[in-house]
Amino acid sequence: MLFIRQILSIAITSFAMLLCSNKSMASVIYFGEDINSSATGSSENAVRIAYPNSMAARNSFLASLQGVAIETFESYSANYSISSLSFGPDTAILAPNLTVLDIPSGTFNGVYPISGNKTLLQTIGNPNTFSIEFSQPQAAFGFYATDIEIPNNLNLRFLLADGITEIDRTVPTMAGIGGANNTGSVIFYGVIDTSNLFKKVSFLRTLNTGDGFGFDDMIIGRLENVSPIPEPSTLVIATTLFSVSLLRGRNRRRKS
């Protein structure tokens, strides 16, 4: 019985720790990167590569959501200067305007679309920062990016629904580390934060303005689009009951 009480004590302590950490568990980052090493010398002649790591991150991100819409940029004409985005029932304002490129094959200095032929281009130099402001507060945001070839050169600033609080998150890219030519690399970055709904995301190129990026398949999700996650209390109770059942069975065998 003493051993059973010890197990119960550990389980109760674990339950308390999970409750205390429940707020931090509400924020989840999904990230995958596929390094492109196909360019020769210092040129930008990279070819498109497979991106299993980025795709796995995207699939995990989407598995945590339901009923979301994706902006693929396929509805825009080539070289269109875009100022608004469409996500099904929600819209967003993009400022300043960026250009939609049509790249049916190959790459544009390492930039290329992930789905279809269209991608959103952030050119070298200005604009060094652009923002996406949503028509409704969101709990999830994700996207593909190509040709980020300076480590940690992209940061995201989330303006929360209160219009005051900001959360900065660095996209943890590793392409270009040590000066390697990794033009044409691919990443997927997604965040789900049910405790900090946000109304605006700013893209900050903080280390090297000579690094141009491509963006594709942007995804947003409201709080109601986030799939339910099992409560920590349910997991702890199930573990506790299972442990007690095993111990009781072991005690019966010892007595017999």
Tab-separated table of C-alpha atoms in Angstrom:
chain	number	residue	atom	x	y	z
A	1	MET	CA	0.000	0.000	0.000
A	2	LEU	CA	2.908	2.350	0.699
A	3	PHE	CA	4.160	1.859	-2.861
A	4	ILE	CA	0.667	2.587	-4.227
A	5	ARG	CA	0.498	5.811	-2.183
A	6	GLN	CA	3.900	6.815	-3.600
A	7	ILE	CA	2.649	6.249	-7.147
A	8	LEU	CA	-0.478	8.302	-6.437
A	9	SER	CA	1.644	11.076	-4.946
A	10	ILE	CA	3.862	11.178	-8.034
A	11	ALA	CA	0.809	11.223	-10.306
A	12	ILE	CA	-0.806	14.075	-8.341
A	13	THR	CA	2.450	16.041	-8.470
A	14	SER	CA	2.675	15.461	-12.232
A	15	PHE	CA	-0.925	16.577	-12.620
A	16	ALA	CA	-0.168	19.811	-10.759
A	17	MET	CA	2.890	20.445	-12.930
A	18	LEU	CA	0.848	19.914	-16.103
A	19	LEU	CA	-1.791	22.333	-14.893
A	20	CYS	CA	0.882	24.939	-14.171
A	21	SER	CA	2.410	24.470	-17.605
A	22	ASN	CA	-0.909	24.335	-19.450
A	23	LYS	CA	-0.573	27.939	-20.613
A	24	SER	CA	2.809	27.323	-22.235
A	25	MET	CA	1.498	24.165	-23.880
A	26	ALA	CA	-1.055	26.301	-25.727
A	27	SER	CA	1.717	27.644	-28.005
A	28	VAL	CA	3.143	25.099	-30.460
A	29	ILE	CA	5.704	25.731	-33.225
A	30	TYR	CA	5.884	23.547	-36.348
A	31	PHE	CA	9.129	23.874	-38.304
A	32	GLY	CA	10.902	21.896	-40.998
A	33	GLU	CA	13.805	22.835	-43.280
A	34	ASP	CA	15.301	21.212	-46.371
A	35	ILE	CA	18.764	22.462	-47.324
A	36	ASN	CA	19.499	22.987	-51.025
A	37	SER	CA	23.123	22.442	-52.030
A	38	SER	CA	22.619	22.275	-55.797
A	39	ALA	CA	24.022	25.725	-56.714
A	40	THR	CA	27.605	25.866	-57.913
A	41	GLY	CA	30.131	28.362	-56.622
A	42	SER	CA	28.474	31.629	-55.621
A	43	SER	CA	25.809	31.504	-58.340
A	44	GLU	CA	22.025	31.411	-57.885
A	45	ASN	CA	21.531	28.525	-60.338
A	46	ALA	CA	19.904	26.187	-57.803
A	47	VAL	CA	17.383	23.603	-58.973
A	48	ARG	CA	14.202	22.681	-57.111
A	49	ILE	CA	14.599	20.020	-54.442
A	50	ALA	CA	12.344	17.624	-52.573
A	51	TYR	CA	11.265	19.006	-49.190
A	52	PRO	CA	10.212	16.124	-46.915
A	53	ASN	CA	11.092	17.914	-43.661
A	54	SER	CA	9.099	21.010	-44.572
A	55	MET	CA	6.189	18.884	-45.770
A	56	ALA	CA	6.166	16.857	-42.553
A	57	ALA	CA	6.001	20.068	-40.504
A	58	ARG	CA	3.138	21.352	-42.655
A	59	ASN	CA	1.235	18.073	-42.358
A	60	SER	CA	1.589	18.115	-38.569
A	61	PHE	CA	0.418	21.738	-38.511
A	62	LEU	CA	-2.650	20.959	-40.628
A	63	ALA	CA	-3.417	17.849	-38.559
A	64	SER	CA	-3.982	20.171	-35.588
A	65	LEU	CA	-6.488	22.278	-37.515
A	66	GLN	CA	-9.836	21.771	-39.189
A	67	GLY	CA	-11.746	23.719	-41.824
A	68	VAL	CA	-8.962	26.174	-42.694
A	69	ALA	CA	-8.369	27.910	-46.043
A	70	ILE	CA	-5.030	28.318	-47.824
A	71	GLU	CA	-3.825	31.287	-49.872
A	72	THR	CA	-1.810	29.806	-52.763
A	73	PHE	CA	-1.572	33.011	-54.873
A	74	GLU	CA	-2.724	31.049	-57.919
A	75	SER	CA	-5.689	33.383	-58.511
A	76	TYR	CA	-3.407	36.370	-59.184
A	77	SER	CA	-1.838	37.243	-62.519
A	78	ALA	CA	1.912	37.246	-63.026
A	79	ASN	CA	3.744	40.309	-61.691
A	80	TYR	CA	0.613	41.483	-59.898
A	81	SER	CA	1.294	43.924	-57.052
A	82	ILE	CA	-0.721	42.345	-54.271
A	83	SER	CA	-2.241	44.252	-51.348
A	84	SER	CA	-4.833	41.805	-49.996
A	85	LEU	CA	-5.071	38.093	-49.269
A	86	SER	CA	-8.039	35.725	-49.124
A	87	PHE	CA	-8.460	32.875	-46.635
A	88	GLY	CA	-12.009	31.685	-47.262
A	89	PRO	CA	-14.269	33.662	-44.903
A	90	ASP	CA	-11.358	35.810	-43.704
A	91	THR	CA	-9.341	38.403	-45.581
A	92	ALA	CA	-6.110	40.223	-44.824
A	93	ILE	CA	-4.344	43.429	-45.807
A	94	LEU	CA	-0.742	43.111	-46.960
A	95	ALA	CA	1.420	46.221	-46.638
A	96	PRO	CA	3.449	47.326	-48.417
A	97	ASN	CA	2.468	45.593	-51.637
A	98	LEU	CA	4.521	42.603	-52.780
A	99	THR	CA	4.768	41.019	-56.233
A	100	VAL	CA	3.324	37.682	-57.329
A	101	LEU	CA	5.734	35.769	-59.584
A	102	ASP	CA	4.792	33.084	-62.089
A	103	ILE	CA	7.570	30.467	-62.114
A	104	PRO	CA	6.344	27.317	-63.915
A	105	SER	CA	9.765	25.648	-63.801
A	106	GLY	CA	13.225	26.206	-62.398
A	107	THR	CA	13.877	28.958	-59.883
A	108	PHE	CA	14.138	32.742	-59.832
A	109	ASN	CA	17.463	33.265	-58.071
A	110	GLY	CA	16.511	30.377	-55.786
A	111	VAL	CA	12.866	31.393	-55.290
A	112	TYR	CA	10.098	29.097	-56.573
A	113	PRO	CA	6.496	28.132	-55.787
A	114	ILE	CA	5.579	25.116	-53.688
A	115	SER	CA	2.102	24.546	-55.141
A	116	GLY	CA	1.086	25.605	-58.634
A	117	ASN	CA	3.170	28.205	-60.478
A	118	LYS	CA	2.723	31.329	-58.343
A	119	THR	CA	4.678	32.562	-55.334
A	120	LEU	CA	4.901	35.791	-53.346
A	121	LEU	CA	8.261	37.543	-53.640
A	122	GLN	CA	10.021	39.688	-51.061
A	123	THR	CA	12.806	41.189	-53.147
A	124	ILE	CA	16.297	42.091	-51.997
A	125	GLY	CA	16.543	45.507	-50.353
A	126	ASN	CA	13.228	47.257	-49.706
A	127	PRO	CA	10.728	46.362	-48.448
A	128	ASN	CA	12.731	45.014	-45.548
A	129	THR	CA	9.550	44.544	-43.522
A	130	PHE	CA	6.007	43.734	-44.550
A	131	SER	CA	2.901	42.901	-42.539
A	132	ILE	CA	-0.321	40.929	-42.896
A	133	GLU	CA	-3.298	42.254	-40.926
A	134	PHE	CA	-6.255	39.889	-40.605
A	135	SER	CA	-9.942	40.770	-40.643
A	136	GLN	CA	-10.501	38.559	-37.568
A	137	PRO	CA	-8.214	37.475	-34.684
A	138	GLN	CA	-6.390	34.236	-35.451
A	139	ALA	CA	-4.886	31.406	-33.406
A	140	ALA	CA	-2.821	29.761	-36.153
A	141	PHE	CA	-0.553	30.918	-38.954
A	142	GLY	CA	1.743	28.932	-41.243
A	143	PHE	CA	3.557	29.235	-44.563
A	144	TYR	CA	6.214	27.828	-46.874
A	145	ALA	CA	9.264	29.945	-47.726
A	146	THR	CA	12.013	29.386	-50.277
A	147	ASP	CA	15.527	30.773	-50.584
A	148	ILE	CA	16.128	31.869	-47.001
A	149	GLU	CA	19.895	31.373	-47.100
A	150	ILE	CA	21.098	33.432	-44.134
A	151	PRO	CA	20.625	31.677	-40.740
A	152	ASN	CA	17.903	33.258	-38.587
A	153	ASN	CA	17.365	36.087	-41.091
A	154	LEU	CA	13.574	36.011	-40.763
A	155	ASN	CA	11.688	37.075	-37.638
A	156	LEU	CA	7.935	37.245	-37.115
A	157	ARG	CA	6.242	39.822	-34.905
A	158	PHE	CA	2.717	38.932	-33.780
A	159	LEU	CA	0.470	41.803	-32.716
A	160	LEU	CA	-2.108	40.364	-30.358
A	161	ALA	CA	-5.838	40.999	-30.486
A	162	ASP	CA	-5.576	43.686	-27.795
A	163	GLY	CA	-3.751	45.850	-30.350
A	164	ILE	CA	-0.854	46.507	-27.942
A	165	THR	CA	1.003	43.331	-26.962
A	166	GLU	CA	3.606	41.926	-29.356
A	167	ILE	CA	5.328	38.536	-29.453
A	168	ASP	CA	8.518	38.113	-31.511
A	169	ARG	CA	9.469	34.693	-32.872
A	170	THR	CA	12.625	33.871	-34.842
A	171	VAL	CA	12.267	31.416	-37.715
A	172	PRO	CA	15.175	29.061	-36.861
A	173	THR	CA	16.653	28.549	-40.337
A	174	MET	CA	20.096	26.977	-40.718
A	175	ALA	CA	20.639	27.326	-44.497
A	176	GLY	CA	23.787	29.306	-45.257
A	177	ILE	CA	25.475	28.492	-41.986
A	178	GLY	CA	29.221	28.989	-42.235
A	179	GLY	CA	28.742	30.900	-45.490
A	180	ALA	CA	27.531	27.873	-47.473
A	181	ASN	CA	25.651	28.552	-50.717
A	182	ASN	CA	22.235	27.093	-49.903
A	183	THR	CA	20.142	29.177	-52.269
A	184	GLY	CA	16.808	27.514	-53.085
A	185	SER	CA	16.330	25.904	-49.661
A	186	VAL	CA	12.780	25.288	-48.403
A	187	ILE	CA	11.151	25.745	-44.999
A	188	PHE	CA	7.724	25.444	-43.448
A	189	TYR	CA	6.951	27.459	-40.336
A	190	GLY	CA	3.702	27.336	-38.409
A	191	VAL	CA	2.504	28.440	-34.985
A	192	ILE	CA	-0.669	27.624	-33.079
A	193	ASP	CA	-1.223	29.772	-29.997
A	194	THR	CA	-4.644	29.442	-28.399
A	195	SER	CA	-3.732	31.707	-25.485
A	196	ASN	CA	-2.560	34.676	-27.566
A	197	LEU	CA	-4.888	35.383	-30.465
A	198	PHE	CA	-3.281	37.772	-32.936
A	199	LYS	CA	-4.543	40.252	-35.507
A	200	LYS	CA	-1.342	41.038	-37.394
A	201	VAL	CA	1.940	39.349	-38.362
A	202	SER	CA	4.985	41.349	-39.475
A	203	PHE	CA	7.834	39.726	-41.409
A	204	LEU	CA	11.172	41.246	-40.373
A	205	ARG	CA	14.352	40.599	-42.356
A	206	THR	CA	16.828	41.506	-39.658
A	207	LEU	CA	20.324	40.357	-40.645
A	208	ASN	CA	20.837	40.719	-44.400
A	209	THR	CA	18.604	42.759	-46.721
A	210	GLY	CA	20.359	41.215	-49.730
A	211	ASP	CA	18.542	37.929	-49.125
A	212	GLY	CA	15.322	37.697	-51.156
A	213	PHE	CA	12.554	35.293	-50.060
A	214	GLY	CA	9.614	33.541	-51.695
A	215	PHE	CA	6.420	32.697	-49.763
A	216	ASP	CA	3.667	30.242	-50.663
A	217	ASP	CA	0.679	28.373	-49.247
A	218	MET	CA	-0.107	30.698	-46.349
A	219	ILE	CA	-2.562	29.203	-43.838
A	220	ILE	CA	-4.523	30.839	-41.024
A	221	GLY	CA	-6.916	29.439	-38.444
A	222	ARG	CA	-9.280	30.968	-35.923
A	223	LEU	CA	-9.581	29.556	-32.417
A	224	GLU	CA	-12.543	27.415	-33.486
A	225	ASN	CA	-10.394	25.867	-36.261
A	226	VAL	CA	-7.916	24.400	-33.756
A	227	SER	CA	-8.561	20.707	-33.154
A	228	PRO	CA	-9.173	19.797	-29.505
A	229	ILE	CA	-6.177	18.463	-27.561
A	230	PRO	CA	-6.620	15.890	-24.742
A	231	GLU	CA	-6.667	17.577	-21.344
A	232	PRO	CA	-3.578	16.855	-19.197
A	233	SER	CA	-5.847	15.722	-16.338
A	234	THR	CA	-7.302	12.975	-18.526
A	235	LEU	CA	-3.833	11.636	-19.354
A	236	VAL	CA	-2.666	11.689	-15.732
A	237	ILE	CA	-5.811	10.022	-14.406
A	238	ALA	CA	-5.558	7.276	-17.014
A	239	THR	CA	-1.903	6.672	-16.115
A	240	THR	CA	-2.698	6.606	-12.412
A	241	LEU	CA	-5.566	4.135	-12.740
A	242	PHE	CA	-3.462	1.876	-14.954
A	243	SER	CA	-0.581	1.935	-12.456
A	244	VAL	CA	-2.866	1.152	-9.524
A	245	SER	CA	-4.466	-1.711	-11.450
A	246	LEU	CA	-1.065	-3.248	-12.171
A	247	LEU	CA	0.031	-2.897	-8.549
A	248	ARG	CA	-3.152	-4.467	-7.214
A	249	GLY	CA	-2.728	-7.390	-9.574
A	250	ARG	CA	0.888	-7.808	-8.473
A	251	ASN	CA	-0.106	-7.742	-4.770
A	252	ARG	CA	-2.770	-10.420	-5.357
A	253	ARG	CA	-0.219	-12.697	-7.041
A	254	ARG	CA	2.233	-12.230	-4.158
A	255	LYS	CA	-0.430	-13.109	-1.527
A	256	SER	CA	-1.422	-16.254	-3.380
